[in-house]
Tab-separated table of C-alpha atoms in Angstrom:
chain	number	residue	atom	x	y	z
A	1	MET	CA	67.650	93.079	100.993
A	2	PRO	CA	64.276	91.435	100.448
A	3	ASP	CA	61.241	92.819	102.196
A	4	SER	CA	61.116	90.104	104.859
A	5	LEU	CA	64.762	90.349	105.929
A	6	ASP	CA	64.467	94.093	105.832
A	7	ASP	CA	61.403	93.928	108.052
A	8	LEU	CA	63.134	91.568	110.507
A	9	ASN	CA	66.127	93.880	110.555
A	10	ARG	CA	63.945	96.848	111.501
A	11	ARG	CA	62.190	94.894	114.248
A	12	LEU	CA	65.467	93.674	115.700
A	13	LEU	CA	66.880	97.187	115.676
A	14	ALA	CA	63.764	98.514	117.451
A	15	PHE	CA	63.991	95.646	119.976
A	16	ALA	CA	67.591	96.582	120.812
A	17	ARG	CA	66.858	100.309	120.998
A	18	GLU	CA	63.850	99.920	123.302
A	19	ARG	CA	66.078	98.025	125.730
A	20	ASP	CA	69.052	100.379	125.348
A	21	TRP	CA	71.077	97.396	124.181
A	22	GLU	CA	72.728	99.045	121.172
A	23	GLN	CA	75.548	100.026	123.537
A	24	PHE	CA	76.448	96.306	123.784
A	25	HIS	CA	76.084	95.610	120.075
A	26	SER	CA	79.544	96.386	118.794
A	27	PRO	CA	80.437	94.218	115.788
A	28	LYS	CA	83.013	92.438	117.965
A	29	ASN	CA	80.391	91.563	120.592
A	30	LEU	CA	77.812	90.537	118.007
A	31	ALA	CA	80.338	88.213	116.346
A	32	MET	CA	80.896	86.568	119.746
A	33	ALA	CA	77.159	86.233	120.374
A	34	LEU	CA	76.694	84.727	116.915
A	35	ALA	CA	79.440	82.182	117.572
A	36	GLY	CA	77.953	81.391	120.981
A	37	GLU	CA	74.669	80.496	119.316
A	38	CYS	CA	76.525	78.297	116.831
A	39	GLY	CA	77.945	76.460	119.840
A	40	GLU	CA	74.399	75.808	121.039
A	41	LEU	CA	73.457	74.530	117.588
A	42	LEU	CA	76.409	72.125	117.667
A	43	GLU	CA	75.253	70.798	121.041
A	44	GLN	CA	71.955	69.783	119.450
A	45	PHE	CA	73.796	67.593	116.938
A	46	GLN	CA	77.008	66.481	118.655
A	47	TRP	CA	75.958	62.993	119.776
A	48	LEU	CA	73.707	62.226	116.798
A	49	SER	CA	74.735	60.164	113.816
A	50	GLN	CA	74.464	61.875	110.453
A	51	ALA	CA	71.368	59.802	109.713
A	52	GLN	CA	69.761	60.763	113.039
A	53	SER	CA	70.519	64.420	112.330
A	54	ALA	CA	68.324	64.162	109.219
A	55	GLN	CA	65.380	62.667	111.132
A	56	LEU	CA	64.726	65.025	114.021
A	57	ASP	CA	61.519	64.634	115.987
A	58	ALA	CA	59.266	67.673	116.400
A	59	VAL	CA	60.656	68.728	119.803
A	60	LYS	CA	64.260	68.556	118.627
A	61	LYS	CA	63.439	70.290	115.347
A	62	THR	CA	61.883	73.199	117.244
A	63	ALA	CA	64.950	73.450	119.458
A	64	VAL	CA	67.239	73.433	116.412
A	65	GLY	CA	65.042	76.060	114.763
A	66	GLN	CA	65.404	78.325	117.793
A	67	GLU	CA	69.202	78.128	117.637
A	68	MET	CA	69.155	78.824	113.901
A	69	ALA	CA	66.852	81.797	114.531
A	70	ASP	CA	69.327	83.158	117.091
A	71	ILE	CA	72.121	82.823	114.537
A	72	LEU	CA	70.170	84.713	111.863
A	73	ILE	CA	69.148	87.362	114.416
A	74	TYR	CA	72.766	88.124	115.335
A	75	LEU	CA	73.824	87.923	111.689
A	76	LEU	CA	71.207	90.546	110.786
A	77	ARG	CA	72.215	92.744	113.736
A	78	LEU	CA	75.870	92.503	112.682
A	79	ALA	CA	75.054	93.365	109.072
A	80	GLU	CA	73.044	96.370	110.270
A	81	ARG	CA	75.894	97.638	112.438
A	82	LEU	CA	78.404	97.223	109.610
A	83	ASP	CA	76.020	98.655	106.990
A	84	LEU	CA	76.608	95.523	104.947
A	85	ASP	CA	74.210	94.009	102.404
A	86	LEU	CA	73.989	90.331	103.341
A	87	ILE	CA	72.168	89.210	100.217
A	88	ALA	CA	74.706	90.921	97.962
A	89	ALA	CA	77.509	89.315	99.984
A	90	VAL	CA	76.006	85.865	99.453
A	91	GLU	CA	75.585	86.485	95.731
A	92	ALA	CA	79.224	87.561	95.458
A	93	LYS	CA	80.336	84.485	97.418
A	94	ILE	CA	78.333	82.131	95.200
A	95	ALA	CA	80.007	83.659	92.129
A	96	LEU	CA	83.430	83.189	93.766
A	97	ASN	CA	82.629	79.584	94.702
A	98	GLU	CA	81.633	78.830	91.133
A	99	GLN	CA	85.121	79.870	90.051
A	100	ARG	CA	86.926	78.076	92.874
A	101	TYR	CA	85.003	74.820	92.587
A	102	PRO	CA	84.432	74.038	88.907
A	103	VAL	CA	81.979	71.173	88.527
A	104	ASP	CA	84.270	68.958	86.483
A	105	LYS	CA	87.065	69.213	89.036
A	106	VAL	CA	85.284	68.729	92.353
A	107	ARG	CA	82.314	66.486	91.602
A	108	GLY	CA	81.747	64.197	94.584
A	109	ASP	CA	84.791	65.516	96.423
A	110	ALA	CA	84.384	67.794	99.430
A	111	ARG	CA	88.002	68.705	100.077
A	112	ARG	CA	88.524	72.332	100.844
A	113	ALA	CA	89.238	74.844	98.155
A	114	ASP	CA	92.792	75.477	99.294
A	115	GLU	CA	93.628	71.824	98.794
A	116	TYR	CA	92.996	72.273	95.069
A	117	ARG	CA	95.295	75.237	94.717
A	118	ASP	CA	98.387	73.708	93.258
B	1	MET	CA	60.547	82.790	102.892
B	2	PRO	CA	60.947	85.997	100.903
B	3	ASP	CA	61.711	85.785	97.238
B	4	SER	CA	65.404	86.623	97.612
B	5	LEU	CA	66.175	84.039	100.291
B	6	ASP	CA	64.107	81.532	98.376
B	7	ASP	CA	66.079	82.297	95.241
B	8	LEU	CA	69.412	81.955	97.076
B	9	ASN	CA	68.216	78.691	98.555
B	10	ARG	CA	67.453	77.297	95.101
B	11	ARG	CA	70.816	78.401	93.715
B	12	LEU	CA	72.693	76.864	96.664
B	13	LEU	CA	70.809	73.602	96.274
B	14	ALA	CA	71.618	73.511	92.556
B	15	PHE	CA	75.271	74.308	93.322
B	16	ALA	CA	75.466	71.333	95.713
B	17	ARG	CA	73.660	68.962	93.352
B	18	GLU	CA	75.821	69.814	90.337
B	19	ARG	CA	78.875	68.901	92.399
B	20	ASP	CA	77.285	65.797	93.963
B	21	TRP	CA	77.876	67.386	97.353
B	22	GLU	CA	74.453	66.687	98.848
B	23	GLN	CA	75.924	63.405	100.131
B	24	PHE	CA	78.117	65.496	102.488
B	25	HIS	CA	75.330	67.858	103.542
B	26	SER	CA	73.809	66.030	106.485
B	27	PRO	CA	72.411	68.468	109.069
B	28	LYS	CA	75.203	67.395	111.441
B	29	ASN	CA	77.894	68.225	108.886
B	30	LEU	CA	76.259	71.503	107.877
B	31	ALA	CA	76.073	72.574	111.542
B	32	MET	CA	79.832	71.921	111.796
B	33	ALA	CA	80.548	73.865	108.616
B	34	LEU	CA	78.427	76.757	109.871
B	35	ALA	CA	80.337	76.817	113.160
B	36	GLY	CA	83.640	76.623	111.301
B	37	GLU	CA	82.720	79.775	109.387
B	38	CYS	CA	81.777	81.492	112.656
B	39	GLY	CA	85.288	80.688	113.844
B	40	GLU	CA	86.668	82.493	110.797
B	41	LEU	CA	84.429	85.467	111.544
B	42	LEU	CA	85.767	85.586	115.106
B	43	GLU	CA	89.324	85.622	113.772
B	44	GLN	CA	88.532	88.829	111.895
B	45	PHE	CA	87.556	90.555	115.153
B	46	GLN	CA	89.600	88.865	117.885
B	47	TRP	CA	92.398	91.420	118.268
B	48	LEU	CA	90.301	94.517	117.519
B	49	SER	CA	88.861	96.796	120.173
B	50	GLN	CA	85.102	97.226	120.118
B	51	ALA	CA	85.595	100.695	118.633
B	52	GLN	CA	87.910	99.352	115.909
B	53	SER	CA	85.359	96.652	115.088
B	54	ALA	CA	82.873	99.402	114.227
B	55	GLN	CA	85.297	101.174	111.871
B	56	LEU	CA	86.490	98.534	109.433
B	57	ASP	CA	88.375	99.626	106.353
B	58	ALA	CA	87.115	98.464	102.958
B	59	VAL	CA	89.436	95.433	102.709
B	60	LYS	CA	88.510	94.173	106.153
B	61	LYS	CA	84.817	94.842	105.592
B	62	THR	CA	84.891	92.740	102.435
B	63	ALA	CA	86.621	89.916	104.306
B	64	VAL	CA	84.038	90.103	107.105
B	65	GLY	CA	81.235	90.129	104.536
B	66	GLN	CA	82.616	86.944	102.958
B	67	GLU	CA	82.574	85.137	106.295
B	68	MET	CA	79.043	86.363	106.987
B	69	ALA	CA	78.005	85.168	103.533
B	70	ASP	CA	79.440	81.714	104.291
B	71	ILE	CA	77.439	81.620	107.522
B	72	LEU	CA	74.177	82.506	105.761
B	73	ILE	CA	74.940	80.014	102.997
B	74	TYR	CA	75.296	77.122	105.449
B	75	LEU	CA	72.311	78.348	107.457
B	76	LEU	CA	70.162	78.269	104.311
B	77	ARG	CA	71.486	74.832	103.349
B	78	LEU	CA	70.712	73.522	106.845
B	79	ALA	CA	67.193	74.974	106.783
B	80	GLU	CA	66.622	73.357	103.385
B	81	ARG	CA	67.765	69.946	104.618
B	82	LEU	CA	65.588	70.184	107.734
B	83	ASP	CA	62.610	71.612	105.782
B	84	LEU	CA	62.555	74.471	108.275
B	85	ASP	CA	61.206	77.975	107.645
B	86	LEU	CA	63.968	80.296	108.855
B	87	ILE	CA	61.922	83.491	108.694
B	88	ALA	CA	59.089	81.930	110.697
B	89	ALA	CA	61.655	80.674	113.239
B	90	VAL	CA	63.043	84.191	113.660
B	91	GLU	CA	59.563	85.651	114.067
B	92	ALA	CA	58.732	83.077	116.742
B	93	LYS	CA	62.032	83.817	118.521
B	94	ILE	CA	61.412	87.569	118.516
B	95	ALA	CA	57.997	86.962	120.106
B	96	LEU	CA	59.622	84.741	122.757
B	97	ASN	CA	62.340	87.311	123.432
B	98	GLU	CA	59.715	90.016	123.931
B	99	GLN	CA	58.233	87.910	126.734
B	100	ARG	CA	61.575	86.945	128.276
B	101	TYR	CA	63.074	90.442	128.191
B	102	PRO	CA	60.385	92.966	129.094
B	103	VAL	CA	61.589	96.492	128.416
B	104	ASP	CA	61.033	97.796	131.948
B	105	LYS	CA	63.061	94.957	133.472
B	106	VAL	CA	66.112	94.762	131.242
B	107	ARG	CA	66.677	98.292	129.963
B	108	GLY	CA	70.420	98.894	129.669
B	109	ASP	CA	71.256	95.477	131.115
B	110	ALA	CA	72.596	92.720	128.909
B	111	ARG	CA	72.665	89.840	131.360
B	112	ARG	CA	71.355	86.617	129.970
B	113	ALA	CA	67.723	85.650	130.202
B	114	ASP	CA	68.339	82.812	132.623
B	115	GLU	CA	69.864	85.215	135.091
B	116	TYR	CA	66.487	86.957	135.387
B	117	ARG	CA	64.553	83.803	136.139
B	118	ASP	CA	64.066	84.031	139.851
C	1	MET	CA	99.606	72.638	137.620
C	2	PRO	CA	101.984	69.854	136.626
C	3	ASP	CA	105.524	70.721	135.691
C	4	SER	CA	104.983	70.383	131.943
C	5	LEU	CA	101.889	72.600	131.746
C	6	ASP	CA	103.584	75.039	134.063
C	7	ASP	CA	106.617	75.082	131.804
C	8	LEU	CA	104.481	75.609	128.686
C	9	ASN	CA	102.632	78.397	130.459
C	10	ARG	CA	105.908	80.192	131.216
C	11	ARG	CA	107.129	79.827	127.647
C	12	LEU	CA	103.855	81.137	126.221
C	13	LEU	CA	103.925	84.105	128.569
C	14	ALA	CA	107.506	84.897	127.562
C	15	PHE	CA	106.555	84.521	123.889
C	16	ALA	CA	103.748	87.081	124.303
C	17	ARG	CA	105.885	89.500	126.319
C	18	GLU	CA	108.802	89.456	123.873
C	19	ARG	CA	106.364	90.473	121.109
C	20	ASP	CA	104.516	93.021	123.278
C	21	TRP	CA	101.363	91.023	122.656
C	22	GLU	CA	100.079	90.980	126.240
C	23	GLN	CA	98.206	94.181	125.372
C	24	PHE	CA	95.991	92.104	123.025
C	25	HIS	CA	95.545	89.216	125.465
C	26	SER	CA	92.498	90.315	127.422
C	27	PRO	CA	90.418	87.334	128.580
C	28	LYS	CA	87.698	88.420	126.147
C	29	ASN	CA	90.105	88.407	123.202
C	30	LEU	CA	91.710	85.120	124.235
C	31	ALA	CA	88.269	83.473	124.468
C	32	MET	CA	87.612	84.624	120.900
C	33	ALA	CA	90.972	83.320	119.677
C	34	LEU	CA	90.332	79.997	121.407
C	35	ALA	CA	86.928	79.706	119.718
C	36	GLY	CA	88.459	80.654	116.378
C	37	GLU	CA	90.878	77.751	116.666
C	38	CYS	CA	87.988	75.422	117.523
C	39	GLY	CA	86.403	76.538	114.263
C	40	GLU	CA	89.556	75.454	112.432
C	41	LEU	CA	89.442	72.096	114.223
C	42	LEU	CA	85.823	71.617	113.100
C	43	GLU	CA	86.843	72.308	109.506
C	44	GLN	CA	89.231	69.347	109.677
C	45	PHE	CA	86.355	67.020	110.565
C	46	GLN	CA	83.249	68.531	108.980
C	47	TRP	CA	83.010	66.384	105.849
C	48	LEU	CA	84.355	63.162	107.392
C	49	SER	CA	82.195	60.320	108.617
C	50	GLN	CA	82.636	59.368	112.244
C	51	ALA	CA	84.558	56.282	111.135
C	52	GLN	CA	86.858	58.352	108.902
C	53	SER	CA	87.489	60.744	111.778
C	54	ALA	CA	88.951	57.836	113.749
C	55	GLN	CA	91.335	56.820	110.942
C	56	LEU	CA	93.246	59.953	110.022
C	57	ASP	CA	96.282	59.645	107.814
C	58	ALA	CA	99.569	61.134	109.020
C	59	VAL	CA	99.184	64.460	107.196
C	60	LYS	CA	95.667	65.024	108.507
C	61	LYS	CA	96.642	63.920	112.020
C	62	THR	CA	99.433	66.493	112.069
C	63	ALA	CA	97.028	69.205	110.928
C	64	VAL	CA	94.521	68.213	113.613
C	65	GLY	CA	97.298	68.184	116.200
C	66	GLN	CA	98.265	71.737	115.252
C	67	GLU	CA	94.711	72.976	115.773
C	68	MET	CA	94.515	71.155	119.117
C	69	ALA	CA	97.835	72.720	120.112
C	70	ASP	CA	96.466	76.173	119.282
C	71	ILE	CA	93.438	75.472	121.465
C	72	LEU	CA	95.574	74.403	124.423
C	73	ILE	CA	97.884	77.393	123.909
C	74	TYR	CA	95.002	79.873	124.157
C	75	LEU	CA	93.454	77.923	127.025
C	76	LEU	CA	96.729	78.191	128.960
C	77	ARG	CA	97.061	81.887	128.135
C	78	LEU	CA	93.502	82.498	129.316
C	79	ALA	CA	94.080	80.569	132.566
C	80	GLU	CA	97.223	82.610	133.167
C	81	ARG	CA	95.426	85.915	132.647
C	82	LEU	CA	92.582	84.863	134.955
C	83	ASP	CA	94.953	83.343	137.543
C	84	LEU	CA	92.923	80.163	137.299
C	85	ASP	CA	94.163	76.626	138.052
C	86	LEU	CA	93.073	74.574	135.029
C	87	ILE	CA	93.878	71.180	136.537
C	88	ALA	CA	91.919	71.978	139.702
C	89	ALA	CA	89.014	73.188	137.534
C	90	VAL	CA	88.993	69.887	135.633
C	91	GLU	CA	89.100	67.877	138.854
C	92	ALA	CA	86.149	69.863	140.228
C	93	LYS	CA	84.227	69.350	136.978
C	94	ILE	CA	84.840	65.592	137.012
C	95	ALA	CA	83.481	65.430	140.565
C	96	LEU	CA	80.411	67.407	139.486
C	97	ASN	CA	79.877	65.188	136.440
C	98	GLU	CA	80.011	62.092	138.628
C	99	GLN	CA	77.065	63.493	140.591
C	100	ARG	CA	75.118	64.667	137.552
C	101	TYR	CA	75.587	61.492	135.531
C	102	PRO	CA	75.300	58.483	137.846
C	103	VAL	CA	76.390	55.320	136.066
C	104	ASP	CA	73.154	53.421	136.627
C	105	LYS	CA	71.052	56.249	135.174
C	106	VAL	CA	72.962	57.240	132.045
C	107	ARG	CA	74.684	54.063	130.859
C	108	GLY	CA	74.726	54.065	127.067
C	109	ASP	CA	72.738	57.295	126.860
C	110	ALA	CA	74.392	60.547	125.854
C	111	ARG	CA	71.548	62.975	126.397
C	112	ARG	CA	72.575	66.135	128.113
C	113	ALA	CA	72.476	66.517	131.858
C	114	ASP	CA	69.618	68.979	131.850
C	115	GLU	CA	67.422	66.484	130.083
C	116	TYR	CA	67.639	64.228	133.139
C	117	ARG	CA	66.541	66.903	135.576
C	118	ASP	CA	62.951	66.044	136.177
D	1	MET	CA	102.354	63.856	128.895
D	2	PRO	CA	102.972	65.014	132.434
D	3	ASP	CA	101.683	62.948	135.323
D	4	SER	CA	98.708	65.194	136.061
D	5	LEU	CA	97.365	65.328	132.499
D	6	ASP	CA	98.023	61.622	132.194
D	7	ASP	CA	96.084	61.010	135.389
D	8	LEU	CA	93.181	63.184	134.202
D	9	ASN	CA	93.193	61.361	130.891
D	10	ARG	CA	92.888	57.996	132.632
D	11	ARG	CA	90.053	59.208	134.844
D	12	LEU	CA	88.157	60.656	131.872
D	13	LEU	CA	88.564	57.429	129.934
D	14	ALA	CA	87.284	55.407	132.903
D	15	PHE	CA	84.375	57.844	133.290
D	16	ALA	CA	83.371	57.317	129.650
D	17	ARG	CA	83.788	53.533	129.796
D	18	GLU	CA	81.716	53.117	132.960
D	19	ARG	CA	78.856	54.924	131.226
D	20	ASP	CA	79.337	53.118	127.900
D	21	TRP	CA	79.872	56.507	126.302
D	22	GLU	CA	82.928	55.608	124.233
D	23	GLN	CA	80.493	54.710	121.431
D	24	PHE	CA	79.634	58.436	121.163
D	25	HIS	CA	83.231	59.644	121.406
D	26	SER	CA	84.310	59.586	117.785
D	27	PRO	CA	86.875	62.312	117.045
D	28	LYS	CA	84.246	64.081	114.933
D	29	ASN	CA	81.747	64.140	117.799
D	30	LEU	CA	84.365	65.172	120.354
D	31	ALA	CA	85.458	68.071	118.122
D	32	MET	CA	81.821	69.217	118.038
D	33	ALA	CA	81.458	68.913	121.813
D	34	LEU	CA	84.692	70.863	122.292
D	35	ALA	CA	83.435	73.636	120.028
D	36	GLY	CA	80.091	73.647	121.822
D	37	GLU	CA	81.882	74.310	125.114
D	38	CYS	CA	83.851	77.133	123.466
D	39	GLY	CA	80.502	78.640	122.541
D	40	GLU	CA	79.521	78.577	126.210
D	41	LEU	CA	82.816	80.235	127.123
D	42	LEU	CA	82.134	83.005	124.587
D	43	GLU	CA	78.715	83.592	126.156
D	44	GLN	CA	80.430	84.366	129.461
D	45	PHE	CA	82.433	87.156	127.838
D	46	GLN	CA	80.296	88.447	124.960
D	47	TRP	CA	78.787	91.532	126.611
D	48	LEU	CA	81.801	92.420	128.767
D	49	SER	CA	84.352	95.056	127.887
D	50	GLN	CA	87.938	93.861	127.658
D	51	ALA	CA	88.625	95.548	131.004
D	52	GLN	CA	85.641	93.851	132.646
D	53	SER	CA	86.797	90.501	131.281
D	54	ALA	CA	90.015	90.923	133.280
D	55	GLN	CA	88.166	91.648	136.541
D	56	LEU	CA	85.703	88.799	137.000
D	57	ASP	CA	83.996	88.413	140.340
D	58	ALA	CA	84.212	85.044	142.103
D	59	VAL	CA	80.901	83.691	140.792
D	60	LYS	CA	81.711	84.567	137.197
D	61	LYS	CA	85.271	83.250	137.531
D	62	THR	CA	83.957	79.896	138.726
D	63	ALA	CA	81.535	79.753	135.789
D	64	VAL	CA	84.344	80.584	133.366
D	65	GLY	CA	86.554	77.954	135.001
D	66	GLN	CA	83.865	75.325	134.481
D	67	GLU	CA	83.662	76.091	130.773
D	68	MET	CA	87.450	75.997	130.481
D	69	ALA	CA	87.452	72.664	132.296
D	70	ASP	CA	84.925	71.288	129.812
D	71	ILE	CA	87.150	72.419	126.957
D	72	LEU	CA	90.226	70.711	128.412
D	73	ILE	CA	88.188	67.577	129.165
D	74	TYR	CA	87.080	67.212	125.546
D	75	LEU	CA	90.557	68.129	124.296
D	76	LEU	CA	92.059	65.331	126.410
D	77	ARG	CA	89.384	62.871	125.260
D	78	LEU	CA	90.069	63.802	121.626
D	79	ALA	CA	93.826	63.408	122.078
D	80	GLU	CA	93.256	59.993	123.657
D	81	ARG	CA	91.062	58.832	120.787
D	82	LEU	CA	93.566	60.040	118.199
D	83	ASP	CA	96.570	58.697	120.165
D	84	LEU	CA	98.069	62.177	119.945
D	85	ASP	CA	100.571	63.701	122.392
D	86	LEU	CA	99.120	67.125	123.241
D	87	ILE	CA	102.198	68.443	125.027
D	88	ALA	CA	104.446	67.493	122.120
D	89	ALA	CA	101.975	69.149	119.725
D	90	VAL	CA	102.128	72.388	121.721
D	91	GLU	CA	105.922	72.302	121.811
D	92	ALA	CA	106.033	71.836	118.036
D	93	LYS	CA	103.571	74.695	117.557
D	94	ILE	CA	105.584	77.044	119.758
D	95	ALA	CA	108.678	76.272	117.692
D	96	LEU	CA	106.720	76.969	114.491
D	97	ASN	CA	105.328	80.222	115.895
D	98	GLU	CA	108.828	81.378	116.783
D	99	GLN	CA	109.745	81.049	113.102
D	100	ARG	CA	106.549	82.604	111.781
D	101	TYR	CA	106.532	85.551	114.174
D	102	PRO	CA	110.085	86.813	114.628
D	103	VAL	CA	110.260	89.314	117.481
D	104	ASP	CA	111.748	92.135	115.421
D	105	LYS	CA	109.032	91.866	112.788
D	106	VAL	CA	105.843	91.573	114.840
D	107	ARG	CA	106.521	93.463	118.062
D	108	GLY	CA	103.300	95.140	119.167
D	109	ASP	CA	101.414	94.000	116.101
D	110	ALA	CA	98.811	91.243	116.314
D	111	ARG	CA	97.996	90.786	112.663
D	112	ARG	CA	97.724	87.203	111.631
D	113	ALA	CA	100.664	85.262	110.341
D	114	ASP	CA	99.357	85.017	106.802
D	115	GLU	CA	99.257	88.790	106.561
D	116	TYR	CA	103.046	88.856	106.910
D	117	ARG	CA	103.664	86.409	104.110
D	118	ASP	CA	104.743	88.625	101.292
């Protein structure tokens, strides 16, 4: 993991340990907390048009940034508990996506991968 | 952002552009896609006990890692579209959490912050 | 609960018991399963425009209906495990919403309730 | 739909129309709002053990009931906008599940349906 993510990971681990919160941080619980934060992110966007969602004012952008921070925080905590290298996982997924979605087949078409499997 | 996240960000942007998928990547849509992936992560854990969730076998761990990769991918895409510095947002959120959850008040207690506000 | 929901509830309970699945149906697990199905519902809509989402073809409408059915199934299972009257809960929430969102204050404005509290 | 759900549906539609909120209630937006409420439901359960989740005190049970009510409210609104019969969708899904999960094959085993397909 890059230095910055690694540093955040260490700070988040220390934060949990100082509060004796590791007892609550099972992977199952962290996955729920992560999804709960995604729900809060959705609430920021649910009544906006797509165009409005691309033109947030400063107050809204800060609020959205806080929800995204919460998501990354729980994602890092979950990766730490599972001893999983997030950056390597993303690199592997990008390689897989390049196979599943060849440019000449999917250009301009956002249907899901499983709809192409036939 | 650290070099690695920055590099992933550039590769994900290029991936979207080559496929002419930026037209689908409004912040609203990316927030939905992110939440959809969180739903898939939940499905990996929903019938496991907390103890089981901490002892995944290799097949399950790979599957969980793929869902976590999808979440980080959409989080990076969303940050790129909003021109938002994810690492700075996490650092700001950690500072806020240190104020909201002082160690001597919340040790061993995972109730939510708003339950302490009184 | 009305006869039909009550009947569905009984059939879902029998379905779980016949498979010895009640052991997995803690409220915590059912909440996760419910949220997982919501993630699948989001995936049906994530790349559609709002207009497209209102004009689903028959195949897509069936797929959306299946996800909505899964959501109601887990919602009924959760209500059963908590001994909670869903219809009464909705009626109470409608009454609360009528107080929180008076017509003359919120007409045409979808901001969230807590943004009005000042 | 049974009388009670039908009655709730009519009241929710009137509630939206009086506030001129139908303009925001595209199926896409309603799916997001539904998922947002599921996120709030998860937050009620995320730090509880499975046993604790089955023994909620009255205050917590009311809070959980409110989130479940919100979920059913948005599910009914979505069904109305899609002209989709929720009860019929659940009945069809139960019939499908009876085929996919035969009692003698899945008793006591909660793995997902697609793990049995081989």
